[in-house]
Amino acid sequence: MKVERHSKIVELIGKYEIETQEELAEKLNEAGFNVTQATVSRDIRELKLTKLQAENGRQRYMVLESPRGTSAIKYIRILKDGYMSMDMAQNILVIKTVSGMAMAVAAALDAIQFHEIVGCIAGDDTIMCAVRSVDDTIILMEKIKKMVEE
């Protein structure tokens, strides 16, 4: 049950801008998990969740540890260092990078695990990301824009 709950927490914080433990507990209860604030607090600690600034000025929970235990902050730094620009064509996101950095930036995008991205193909200075939908592409562009501007 704990593994299922942790999986659901990661899914929920990826889908919604959850700012408080109470909001997370409410979403978990709506999803069929009978949790208390203490359970949610423990889960947040075990999953090593942290809060980051959201688009609307509020804060939101986010996973900053990859499953292999490597800090996602490293991947965000690679994304910032290599990023030049991006554009979209329907559900394809095209990211231009510093020459020679496309593979590293694509690997960083994979490690950050954006749920909108189905997969990435990298050349020398360009990455093409297949995204689940046109709406997800717009959302993803905003997320990446926020990351590289911070």
Coordinates of C-alpha atoms in Angstrom, one line a residue, residues 7-144:
S7 CA 3.4 6.4 -6.6
K8 CA 0.1 8.2 -6.4
I9 CA 1.8 11.2 -4.6
V10 CA 4.4 11.6 -7.3
E11 CA 1.6 11.4 -9.9
L12 CA -0.5 14.0 -8.1
I13 CA 2.2 16.5 -7.5
G14 CA 3.1 16.2 -11.2
K15 CA -0.4 16.8 -12.3
Y16 CA -1.6 19.5 -9.7
E17 CA 0.1 22.4 -8.1
I18 CA -0.2 21.1 -4.5
E19 CA 1.1 23.6 -1.9
T20 CA 0.3 22.1 1.5
Q21 CA 0.2 18.8 3.2
E22 CA -3.5 19.3 3.7
E23 CA -4.1 19.7 -0.1
L24 CA -2.1 16.5 -0.7
A25 CA -4.0 14.6 1.9
E26 CA -7.3 15.7 0.4
K27 CA -6.2 14.6 -3.1
L28 CA -5.0 11.2 -1.7
N29 CA -8.3 10.7 0.1
E30 CA -10.2 11.6 -3.1
A31 CA -8.1 8.9 -4.9
G32 CA -9.2 6.3 -2.4
F33 CA -6.3 6.3 0.1
N34 CA -7.3 6.8 3.7
V35 CA -4.5 9.0 5.0
T36 CA -3.9 11.4 7.9
Q37 CA -1.7 14.5 7.9
A38 CA 0.9 12.6 9.8
T39 CA 1.0 9.9 7.1
V40 CA 1.4 12.6 4.4
S41 CA 4.1 14.3 6.4
R42 CA 6.1 11.0 6.7
D43 CA 5.6 10.3 3.0
I44 CA 6.9 13.7 2.0
R45 CA 10.0 13.1 4.1
E46 CA 10.5 9.6 2.6
L47 CA 10.0 10.8 -0.9
K48 CA 12.4 13.8 -0.3
L49 CA 9.8 16.2 -1.7
T50 CA 10.6 19.9 -1.7
K51 CA 8.7 23.0 -2.5
L52 CA 9.5 25.1 -5.6
Q53 CA 8.0 28.4 -6.8
A54 CA 5.0 27.8 -9.1
E55 CA 3.9 29.9 -12.1
N56 CA 1.2 31.7 -10.1
G57 CA 3.6 32.9 -7.3
R58 CA 2.5 30.1 -5.0
Q59 CA 4.8 27.2 -4.0
R60 CA 4.3 23.5 -5.0
Y61 CA 5.7 20.2 -4.0
M62 CA 8.2 18.6 -6.4
V63 CA 10.5 15.6 -6.4
L64 CA 14.1 16.7 -6.5
E65 CA 15.6 13.3 -6.3
S66 CA 15.7 10.9 -9.2
P67 CA 15.2 7.2 -8.5
R68 CA 18.9 6.6 -8.7
G69 CA 19.5 9.1 -5.8
T70 CA 21.1 11.8 -8.0
S71 CA 19.9 15.2 -7.3
A72 CA 17.7 16.7 -10.0
I73 CA 19.3 20.1 -9.3
K74 CA 22.3 18.9 -11.3
Y75 CA 20.0 18.1 -14.2
I76 CA 18.3 21.5 -14.0
R77 CA 21.8 23.1 -14.1
I78 CA 22.6 21.2 -17.3
L79 CA 19.3 22.3 -18.8
K80 CA 20.1 25.9 -17.9
D81 CA 23.7 25.7 -19.2
G82 CA 22.8 24.1 -22.5
Y83 CA 19.5 25.7 -23.4
M84 CA 19.2 28.4 -26.1
S85 CA 15.6 28.4 -27.3
M86 CA 12.6 26.3 -28.0
D87 CA 9.6 26.1 -30.3
M88 CA 6.7 23.7 -30.9
A89 CA 5.0 22.1 -33.8
Q90 CA 1.8 20.5 -32.6
N91 CA 3.0 17.9 -30.0
I92 CA 6.7 18.1 -31.0
L93 CA 8.9 20.3 -28.9
V94 CA 12.1 21.5 -30.5
I95 CA 14.8 22.7 -28.2
K96 CA 17.9 24.4 -29.5
T97 CA 21.0 24.0 -27.3
V98 CA 24.6 25.2 -27.2
S99 CA 26.5 23.3 -29.9
G100 CA 27.5 19.9 -28.6
M101 CA 25.1 20.0 -25.6
A102 CA 22.0 18.4 -27.1
M103 CA 22.7 14.9 -25.8
A104 CA 23.4 16.2 -22.3
V105 CA 20.3 18.3 -22.2
A106 CA 18.1 15.5 -23.5
A107 CA 19.5 13.2 -20.8
A108 CA 18.7 15.9 -18.3
L109 CA 15.1 16.1 -19.6
D110 CA 14.8 12.3 -19.3
A111 CA 16.2 12.4 -15.7
I112 CA 13.9 15.2 -14.6
Q113 CA 11.0 12.9 -15.8
F114 CA 8.5 15.3 -17.1
H115 CA 5.3 13.3 -17.4
E116 CA 4.4 15.2 -20.6
I117 CA 7.4 13.9 -22.5
V118 CA 7.1 10.5 -24.3
G119 CA 10.7 10.5 -25.6
C120 CA 13.6 12.7 -26.9
I121 CA 15.9 12.5 -29.8
A122 CA 19.1 14.6 -29.7
G123 CA 21.4 15.8 -32.4
D124 CA 24.4 18.1 -32.0
D125 CA 22.5 21.2 -31.1
T126 CA 18.8 20.3 -31.4
I127 CA 16.5 18.1 -29.4
M128 CA 13.1 16.9 -30.6
C129 CA 10.7 15.8 -27.8
A130 CA 7.6 13.8 -28.6
V131 CA 5.0 15.2 -26.2
R132 CA 1.7 13.5 -25.3
S133 CA -0.6 16.3 -26.6
V134 CA -0.6 19.9 -27.9
D135 CA -1.8 21.1 -24.6
D136 CA 0.9 19.2 -22.8
T137 CA 3.5 20.8 -25.1
I138 CA 2.3 24.3 -24.1
I139 CA 2.5 23.3 -20.4
L140 CA 5.9 21.7 -20.8
M141 CA 7.3 24.9 -22.6
E142 CA 6.1 26.9 -19.6
K143 CA 7.8 24.5 -17.1
I144 CA 11.1 24.6 -19.0

